[in-house]
Amino acid sequence: MSARQVDPVTVQILRNRIAGLMEEMAHQFFRSGYSTIVRESRDFSCVIIDAQGRLIASPPMFYHATAYYYLAQKIISLYGAEGLRDGDMFVANHPYEASTPHAPDMALMAPIIVDGVLVGFSAAIAHKADIGGTVPGSSWGQAVELYQEGLHIPPMRLYDGGVLNADIERIIAANSRQPRLVLGDLRSQAGAVRAGRERMQALAREHGARTLADALDAMIEAAGREIAAAFAKLPDGESEAEGWLDTEGGIAPVRLHVRARVKQGRVSFDFSGTSPQTRAPINLRPALVEACCFHALIGLIDPALRYSDSARALVEIIAPAGSAVNAQPPAPCSSYMKSCQRLIDVLIDALNPFCPGRAAAHAGGSGGSIVVAWGPGPRAVHHNQHEIFGSAYGGGQGGDGASGTTVHLSNIYVTPIEIVETEFPTRVLRFELIPDSGGDGRWRGGLSFRREYVVEQPATVLYRGDKALNPARGYAGGQDGRHSRFLVDPDGPGETSMPPNCRVELKPGQRFRIEAAGGGGFGDPALRDPAARAQDEADGYVTPAQD
């Protein structure tokens, strides 16, 4: 039976059941995870892919979406489809060998085999609390080579026919500062992947393995036809844009440049003008560049479009080896998220002529992250405090940017204050939007946030920020958003403004404050609706103009 012969009603029923299964996998992982990264930030994704590694439905964490295809292809190339057995589960976290975004993102992938037929794979990628490297948390904003970013595992069997290879777990534990936390999350992740495999096997037995495999083809092909029809409406032409990544400490400025071409429904992105890879950990691998390209395309054309890996046939991506968008080992890449966010700004700029009226001003970027390693004190702390933050969207045609949220690819949640104060020896003194942080414009940029802490025990704080040096750019006459800041002992005589990537040692009673970047404004500020400006002032979003 070919994909064209599968009953369309059956295909739709299976599509909905698989989408629901992916949500079930994510919920199981979220409820059973050990770290705040999983159960609060939800920095993970769970998917079902077909036997080629193609997505059935994209996960909310779109950073991960394109990586699954490359990991599945790598596993098949290493072991052969005929070498996969029921009960196998593979583990990998190597950005170059497995295409995971960075080393803390550990992937698990299990083949779904029914009656000897490889139907697909059940898989998940999740950020781990610590997998070694130079600093706690393993994501060092000042790393200059891959080996400083922790343990790297190429694809290998964690479970062989259902039997755990405990030696791999021992290796992971021996290289982690938080072995209990990491193994707890890893086993919870394995449970979610196992549940996905078992539910898919049940579907295969209900409908037949061949019918299920053909239905997966039909789903992917249908989504591909929708994308092809949308691309066919794009006007032919060519456009280019550029942006610059924040660099510091003698690292040369890194230029992101793209030339976008559309011809007869096919799209090309040429990154040949991008800077060479750098010693800073802001390099990207091709899977992430793909994710940025598809995110920008679908977001500008029609957000309701379903992403499909079959769209790869319609999109050409030229990313020269050795460039910052196709780095080669041992280039570090742990701060990939800020590079992706800046790349999306550039892509939206380049695609604007093809989708007039859809582009928005630049967003505030990744918002940054902190890892706090706690020293001795009255409270016993069993793991690092790890938080990931959002920023704000830029304003767009007809609407202000959203405030205090993760933007574009991430969809991560902020850790609640109650959880932070319950689990760690710290208090959150302030968590609020920053007035005037969004760029002014006919449509205002979204406001960023500030979050301030006081530590109650000795602490090592590692901070990675974004858009401290190159703020979110305004659009069509709108003003730039406010840049990000990281302050130690703010509002006092000892206030210190730190670099966007830093490590600080704090004593009990000291404070630190995170201020994310605001979104850019859109359009001439003089054209803003006076009622909207008055409401902004009433809400405290902007301060009244001084006479």
Coordinates of C-alpha atoms in Angstrom, one line a residue, residues 14-486:
L14 CA -3.7 8.8 13.3
R15 CA -2.3 12.4 12.9
N16 CA -4.4 13.6 15.9
R17 CA -3.6 10.5 18.0
I18 CA 0.2 10.9 17.4
A19 CA 0.0 14.7 18.2
G20 CA -1.8 13.8 21.4
L21 CA 0.8 11.1 22.1
M22 CA 3.6 13.7 21.8
E23 CA 1.8 15.8 24.3
E24 CA 1.4 12.8 26.6
M25 CA 5.2 12.1 26.4
A26 CA 6.0 15.7 27.2
H27 CA 3.6 15.7 30.2
Q28 CA 5.0 12.5 31.6
F29 CA 8.5 13.9 31.3
F30 CA 7.5 17.2 32.8
R31 CA 5.8 15.5 35.8
S32 CA 8.6 13.0 36.5
G33 CA 11.6 15.3 35.9
Y34 CA 14.1 16.0 38.7
S35 CA 15.6 19.4 37.8
T36 CA 13.9 22.8 37.6
I37 CA 15.2 22.9 34.0
V38 CA 12.7 20.1 33.1
R39 CA 9.8 20.6 35.6
E40 CA 9.8 24.4 35.6
S41 CA 11.6 25.8 32.5
R42 CA 10.5 22.8 30.4
D43 CA 13.7 23.0 28.3
F44 CA 13.0 19.8 26.4
S45 CA 11.0 18.3 23.5
C46 CA 9.4 14.9 22.8
V47 CA 8.6 13.8 19.3
I48 CA 7.5 10.9 17.1
I49 CA 9.4 10.8 13.7
D50 CA 9.1 8.4 10.8
A51 CA 11.7 5.8 9.7
Q52 CA 13.7 8.4 7.9
G53 CA 13.7 10.8 10.8
R54 CA 11.0 13.2 9.5
L55 CA 8.8 15.0 12.0
I56 CA 5.1 14.2 12.2
A57 CA 4.3 17.3 14.2
S58 CA 6.8 20.0 15.4
P59 CA 7.4 20.4 19.1
P60 CA 7.0 23.7 21.0
M61 CA 10.8 23.8 21.5
F62 CA 11.5 24.4 17.8
Y63 CA 15.3 24.7 18.5
H64 CA 15.2 20.9 18.6
A65 CA 12.9 20.3 15.7
T66 CA 15.4 19.9 12.9
A67 CA 18.0 18.0 15.0
Y68 CA 16.0 14.8 15.1
Y69 CA 16.3 14.2 11.4
Y70 CA 20.1 14.3 11.5
L71 CA 20.3 12.2 14.6
A72 CA 18.1 9.5 13.1
Q73 CA 20.1 9.5 9.9
K74 CA 23.4 9.2 11.9
I75 CA 22.1 6.2 13.9
I76 CA 20.9 4.5 10.7
S77 CA 24.3 5.2 9.0
L78 CA 26.2 3.7 12.0
Y79 CA 24.0 0.7 12.8
G80 CA 21.9 0.1 9.6
A81 CA 18.1 0.0 9.7
E82 CA 18.4 -3.8 9.8
G83 CA 20.7 -3.5 12.9
L84 CA 18.1 -1.9 15.1
R85 CA 16.2 -4.0 17.5
D86 CA 13.0 -3.7 19.5
G87 CA 14.0 -2.3 22.9
D88 CA 17.0 -0.3 21.7
M89 CA 17.4 3.2 22.8
F90 CA 20.3 5.5 21.7
V91 CA 21.8 8.4 23.7
A92 CA 23.8 11.3 22.2
N93 CA 24.7 14.9 23.1
H94 CA 27.5 15.7 20.6
P95 CA 26.8 18.9 18.5
Y96 CA 29.0 17.6 15.7
E97 CA 28.3 13.9 15.8
A98 CA 24.7 14.0 16.7
S99 CA 23.5 17.6 15.7
T100 CA 22.2 18.3 19.2
P101 CA 22.2 22.1 19.8
H102 CA 24.9 21.9 22.5
A103 CA 26.4 19.4 25.0
P104 CA 23.9 19.9 27.8
D105 CA 21.1 18.9 25.4
M106 CA 21.0 15.1 25.6
A107 CA 19.0 13.2 23.1
L108 CA 17.4 9.7 23.5
M109 CA 16.0 7.9 20.5
A110 CA 14.3 4.5 20.3
P111 CA 13.3 2.7 17.1
I112 CA 9.7 1.7 16.8
I113 CA 9.7 -1.8 15.4
V114 CA 6.5 -3.9 14.8
D115 CA 6.6 -7.3 13.1
G116 CA 10.1 -6.6 11.8
V117 CA 9.0 -3.3 10.2
L118 CA 10.8 -0.1 11.3
V119 CA 7.8 2.3 11.6
G120 CA 9.7 5.3 13.0
F121 CA 11.4 6.5 16.2
S122 CA 10.3 7.9 19.5
A123 CA 12.7 10.5 20.8
A124 CA 13.3 13.4 23.2
I125 CA 16.0 16.0 23.7
A126 CA 16.4 17.6 27.1
H127 CA 18.8 20.0 28.8
K128 CA 20.8 18.4 31.6
A129 CA 21.9 20.2 34.7
D130 CA 25.6 19.5 34.4
I131 CA 27.6 17.2 32.2
G132 CA 31.1 18.4 33.2
G133 CA 33.3 21.0 31.6
T134 CA 34.9 24.1 33.0
V135 CA 32.0 25.6 35.0
P136 CA 28.9 24.3 36.9
G137 CA 26.1 23.9 34.4
S138 CA 28.5 23.2 31.5
S139 CA 27.4 26.2 29.5
W140 CA 30.3 28.6 29.8
G141 CA 30.0 31.9 28.0
Q142 CA 33.7 32.3 27.8
A143 CA 34.6 28.8 26.5
V144 CA 37.1 28.8 23.6
E145 CA 36.9 25.2 22.6
L146 CA 34.3 22.4 22.6
Y147 CA 36.1 20.4 25.3
Q148 CA 35.5 23.1 27.9
E149 CA 31.8 22.5 27.5
G150 CA 31.6 19.1 29.1
L151 CA 31.3 15.4 28.3
H152 CA 30.3 14.7 24.6
I153 CA 28.7 11.4 23.7
P154 CA 28.4 10.3 20.0
P155 CA 25.3 8.2 19.2
M156 CA 25.5 4.9 21.1
R157 CA 23.1 2.3 22.6
L158 CA 22.0 3.2 26.1
Y159 CA 19.6 0.3 26.0
D160 CA 20.4 -2.8 23.9
G161 CA 17.3 -4.8 23.2
G162 CA 15.8 -3.4 26.4
V163 CA 18.8 -4.0 28.6
L164 CA 20.4 -1.0 30.2
N165 CA 24.1 -0.4 29.5
A166 CA 24.9 0.8 33.0
D167 CA 28.5 1.6 32.1
I168 CA 27.2 4.6 30.0
E169 CA 25.3 5.8 33.0
R170 CA 28.4 5.5 35.1
I171 CA 30.4 7.5 32.6
I172 CA 27.8 10.3 32.6
A173 CA 27.6 10.3 36.4
A174 CA 31.4 10.4 36.8
N175 CA 31.6 13.5 34.6
S176 CA 28.8 15.4 36.3
R177 CA 28.8 17.7 39.3
Q178 CA 25.1 16.8 39.8
P179 CA 25.0 13.0 39.0
R180 CA 21.8 12.3 41.0
L181 CA 19.9 15.1 39.2
V182 CA 21.3 14.3 35.7
L183 CA 20.5 10.6 36.0
G184 CA 17.1 11.3 37.4
D185 CA 16.2 13.4 34.4
L186 CA 17.8 10.9 32.0
R187 CA 15.7 8.1 33.4
S188 CA 12.6 10.2 33.3
Q189 CA 13.4 11.1 29.7
A190 CA 13.9 7.4 28.9
G191 CA 10.5 6.7 30.4
A192 CA 8.8 9.2 28.1
V193 CA 10.6 7.9 25.1
R194 CA 9.6 4.3 26.0
A195 CA 6.0 5.4 26.4
G196 CA 6.0 6.9 22.9
R197 CA 7.4 3.7 21.5
E198 CA 4.9 1.5 23.2
R199 CA 1.9 3.7 22.2
M200 CA 3.1 3.7 18.6
Q201 CA 3.5 -0.1 18.7
A202 CA -0.1 -0.3 19.9
L203 CA -1.3 1.9 17.1
A204 CA 0.7 -0.3 14.6
R205 CA -1.0 -3.4 15.9
E206 CA -4.4 -1.8 15.7
H207 CA -4.0 -0.5 12.1
G208 CA -1.1 -2.7 10.8
A209 CA 2.5 -1.7 10.7
R210 CA 2.5 -1.0 7.0
T211 CA -0.6 1.1 7.1
L212 CA 0.8 3.1 9.9
A213 CA 4.1 3.7 8.1
D214 CA 2.2 4.7 4.9
A215 CA 0.0 7.0 7.0
L216 CA 3.1 8.7 8.3
D217 CA 4.2 9.3 4.7
A218 CA 0.8 10.7 3.9
M219 CA 0.9 13.2 6.8
I220 CA 4.4 14.4 5.9
E221 CA 3.5 14.7 2.2
A222 CA 0.3 16.6 2.9
A223 CA 2.1 19.1 5.1
G224 CA 4.7 19.4 2.3
R225 CA 2.1 20.2 -0.3
E226 CA 0.6 22.9 2.0
I227 CA 4.1 24.5 2.3
A228 CA 4.8 24.2 -1.4
A229 CA 1.5 26.0 -2.2
A230 CA 2.4 28.8 0.2
F231 CA 5.9 29.1 -1.2
A232 CA 4.5 29.3 -4.7
K233 CA 2.7 32.6 -3.8
L234 CA 6.0 34.3 -3.0
P235 CA 7.2 36.8 -5.6
D236 CA 10.5 36.0 -7.3
G237 CA 13.4 38.2 -6.2
E238 CA 16.5 38.6 -4.1
S239 CA 17.2 40.4 -0.8
E240 CA 19.9 40.6 1.8
A241 CA 20.4 41.6 5.4
E242 CA 23.0 41.4 8.1
G243 CA 23.4 41.7 11.9
W244 CA 26.2 41.4 14.5
L245 CA 26.6 39.1 17.4
D246 CA 27.7 40.4 20.8
T247 CA 31.4 39.6 21.3
E248 CA 33.8 40.6 24.1
G249 CA 37.2 39.9 25.5
G250 CA 39.2 40.5 22.3
I251 CA 36.9 38.2 20.2
A252 CA 36.5 39.7 16.7
P253 CA 33.0 41.0 15.8
V254 CA 30.9 38.2 14.2
R255 CA 28.8 39.2 11.2
L256 CA 25.7 37.2 10.3
H257 CA 24.8 37.9 6.6
V258 CA 22.2 36.2 4.5
R259 CA 21.1 36.6 0.9
A260 CA 17.6 35.3 0.3
R261 CA 16.4 34.4 -3.1
V262 CA 13.0 33.2 -4.3
K263 CA 12.4 31.7 -7.7
Q264 CA 9.3 29.8 -8.8
G265 CA 8.4 28.7 -5.3
R266 CA 11.8 27.6 -4.2
V267 CA 13.8 29.6 -1.5
S268 CA 17.5 29.9 -1.1
F269 CA 19.4 31.2 1.9
D270 CA 23.1 32.0 1.2
F271 CA 25.2 32.7 4.3
S272 CA 28.5 33.0 2.4
G273 CA 28.9 36.5 3.8
T274 CA 28.9 35.4 7.4
S275 CA 32.1 35.6 9.5
P276 CA 34.3 32.6 10.0
Q277 CA 33.7 30.5 13.1
T278 CA 34.9 32.1 16.3
R279 CA 36.6 31.2 19.6
A280 CA 33.5 32.4 21.4
P281 CA 30.8 29.7 22.1
I282 CA 28.3 31.4 19.7
N283 CA 28.9 29.2 16.7
L284 CA 26.0 27.3 15.1
R285 CA 25.6 23.9 13.4
P286 CA 23.5 23.4 10.3
A287 CA 20.4 21.9 12.1
L288 CA 20.0 25.1 14.1
V289 CA 20.4 27.2 11.0
E290 CA 17.6 25.2 9.4
A291 CA 15.4 25.7 12.4
C292 CA 15.9 29.5 12.2
C293 CA 15.2 29.5 8.4
F294 CA 12.0 27.5 8.6
H295 CA 10.8 29.5 11.7
A296 CA 11.2 32.8 9.9
L297 CA 9.7 31.5 6.6
I298 CA 6.6 30.0 8.3
G299 CA 6.2 32.8 10.7
L300 CA 6.2 35.4 8.0
I301 CA 4.1 33.5 5.4
D302 CA 1.5 31.9 7.6
P303 CA 2.0 30.8 11.2
A304 CA -0.8 28.2 10.8
L305 CA 1.3 26.2 8.3
R306 CA 2.5 22.9 9.7
Y307 CA 6.2 22.4 9.5
S308 CA 7.2 19.3 7.5
D309 CA 10.7 17.9 6.9
S310 CA 9.5 17.5 3.3
A311 CA 10.0 21.3 3.0
R312 CA 13.7 20.6 2.8
A313 CA 13.2 19.8 -0.9
L314 CA 12.0 23.4 -1.5
V315 CA 14.7 25.2 0.6
E316 CA 18.4 25.5 -0.2
I317 CA 20.7 26.6 2.6
I318 CA 24.3 27.5 1.7
A319 CA 26.4 27.6 4.9
P320 CA 30.1 27.4 4.2
A321 CA 32.0 25.0 6.3
G322 CA 34.1 26.8 8.9
S323 CA 31.7 29.8 9.1
A324 CA 29.9 30.8 12.2
V325 CA 26.8 29.1 10.8
N326 CA 28.5 25.8 10.0
A327 CA 31.2 25.5 12.6
Q328 CA 33.8 22.7 12.6
P329 CA 35.2 21.0 15.7
P330 CA 36.5 22.0 18.1
A331 CA 34.7 25.3 17.9
P332 CA 32.5 25.8 21.0
C333 CA 28.8 26.3 20.7
S334 CA 27.2 26.3 24.1
S335 CA 25.6 29.8 23.7
Y336 CA 23.9 28.9 20.5
M337 CA 20.5 30.4 21.6
K338 CA 21.6 34.0 21.3
S339 CA 23.1 33.4 17.9
C340 CA 19.8 31.8 16.7
Q341 CA 17.8 34.7 18.0
R342 CA 20.0 37.2 16.2
L343 CA 19.9 35.1 13.1
I344 CA 16.1 35.2 13.1
D345 CA 16.3 39.0 13.2
V346 CA 18.5 39.0 10.1
L347 CA 16.3 36.4 8.3
I348 CA 13.1 38.4 9.0
D349 CA 14.8 41.5 7.6
A350 CA 15.9 39.6 4.5
L351 CA 12.4 38.1 3.9
N352 CA 10.4 41.2 4.5
P353 CA 10.3 42.2 0.8
F354 CA 8.7 38.9 0.0
C355 CA 6.0 39.1 2.8
P356 CA 5.2 42.9 3.0
G357 CA 3.5 43.9 6.2
R358 CA 4.5 40.8 8.1
A359 CA 7.9 41.7 9.5
A360 CA 8.4 43.0 13.0
A361 CA 11.1 45.0 14.7
H362 CA 13.9 42.9 16.3
A363 CA 13.1 41.0 19.5
G364 CA 15.1 41.2 22.8
G365 CA 16.8 37.9 22.2
S366 CA 17.3 35.0 24.4
G367 CA 17.0 36.9 27.7
G368 CA 20.0 35.1 29.1
S369 CA 20.4 32.5 31.8
I370 CA 22.0 31.9 35.2
V371 CA 23.5 29.0 36.9
V372 CA 24.2 29.4 40.6
A373 CA 26.5 26.9 42.4
W374 CA 25.8 27.2 46.1
G375 CA 28.5 27.0 48.8
P376 CA 28.2 25.7 52.3
G377 CA 25.8 27.3 54.7
P378 CA 22.8 26.6 57.0
R379 CA 20.7 25.1 54.1
A380 CA 21.8 21.9 52.4
V381 CA 21.5 22.4 48.6
H382 CA 21.6 19.3 46.5
H383 CA 21.8 20.9 43.0
N384 CA 22.5 24.0 41.0
Q385 CA 20.0 26.8 40.5
H386 CA 19.5 27.0 36.8
E387 CA 17.1 29.6 35.3
I388 CA 16.5 30.6 31.7
F389 CA 14.8 33.9 30.9
G390 CA 12.8 35.5 28.1
S391 CA 12.9 39.1 26.9
A392 CA 10.3 40.8 24.6
Y393 CA 9.1 40.9 21.0
G394 CA 9.5 43.9 18.8
G395 CA 6.5 45.9 17.6
G396 CA 4.9 45.0 14.3
Q397 CA 2.5 46.4 11.8
G398 CA -0.7 46.9 13.8
G399 CA 0.4 45.8 17.2
D400 CA 2.8 46.4 20.1
G401 CA 5.4 43.7 21.0
A402 CA 4.6 41.2 23.7
S403 CA 6.4 41.9 27.0
G404 CA 8.4 39.7 29.4
T405 CA 8.3 36.5 27.3
T406 CA 10.5 34.0 25.6
V407 CA 10.7 34.8 21.8
H408 CA 10.7 32.9 18.6
L409 CA 12.2 29.4 18.9
S410 CA 12.3 28.7 22.6
N411 CA 8.9 28.7 24.4
I412 CA 10.6 28.2 27.7
Y413 CA 8.9 29.0 31.1
V414 CA 10.4 31.2 33.8
T415 CA 11.0 29.5 37.1
P416 CA 8.4 30.7 39.6
I417 CA 9.7 32.7 42.6
E418 CA 8.1 30.3 45.0
I419 CA 10.2 27.4 43.6
V420 CA 13.4 29.4 43.6
E421 CA 13.0 30.5 47.2
T422 CA 11.8 27.0 48.3
E423 CA 14.7 25.1 46.8
F424 CA 17.6 27.5 47.1
P425 CA 19.1 29.9 49.8
T426 CA 18.1 33.0 48.0
R427 CA 15.3 35.6 47.9
V428 CA 13.8 37.3 44.9
L429 CA 13.5 41.0 45.7
R430 CA 12.1 42.2 42.4
F431 CA 10.5 40.7 39.4
E432 CA 8.9 43.4 37.2
L433 CA 8.7 44.9 33.8
I434 CA 11.1 47.7 33.1
P435 CA 9.4 51.0 32.0
D436 CA 10.7 52.5 28.8
S437 CA 12.6 49.3 27.9
G438 CA 10.7 48.8 24.6
G439 CA 11.7 50.9 21.7
D440 CA 9.2 53.8 21.0
G441 CA 7.3 53.7 17.8
R442 CA 3.9 53.8 16.2
W443 CA 3.7 50.3 17.7
R444 CA 5.8 50.1 20.8
G445 CA 8.4 47.3 21.4
G446 CA 7.7 44.9 24.2
L447 CA 9.0 45.6 27.7
S448 CA 11.7 43.5 29.2
F449 CA 11.9 42.4 32.8
R450 CA 14.3 42.9 35.8
R451 CA 14.8 40.2 38.4
E452 CA 16.8 40.8 41.5
Y453 CA 18.1 38.3 44.0
V454 CA 19.9 38.4 47.4
V455 CA 22.0 35.4 48.2
E456 CA 22.0 33.9 51.7
Q457 CA 25.0 31.6 51.3
P458 CA 28.2 31.9 49.4
A459 CA 27.4 31.5 45.7
T460 CA 29.1 31.3 42.3
V461 CA 26.9 32.9 39.7
L462 CA 27.4 32.3 36.0
Y463 CA 25.5 34.6 33.7
R464 CA 25.1 34.5 29.9
G465 CA 23.3 37.5 28.4
D466 CA 22.2 38.7 25.0
K467 CA 21.9 42.0 23.2
A468 CA 24.0 43.9 25.8
L469 CA 26.2 45.5 23.1
N470 CA 23.8 45.3 20.0
P471 CA 20.3 46.0 21.2
A472 CA 17.1 45.1 19.4
R473 CA 16.8 47.3 16.3
G474 CA 13.7 49.4 15.6
Y475 CA 12.0 49.1 12.3
A476 CA 10.5 51.6 9.8
G477 CA 11.5 54.6 12.0
G478 CA 10.9 52.9 15.3
Q479 CA 13.5 53.2 18.1
D480 CA 15.8 50.5 19.3
G481 CA 14.9 48.6 22.5
R482 CA 16.9 48.9 25.7
H483 CA 20.0 46.8 25.9
S484 CA 20.4 44.0 28.6
R485 CA 22.4 44.5 31.8
F486 CA 23.7 42.3 34.7

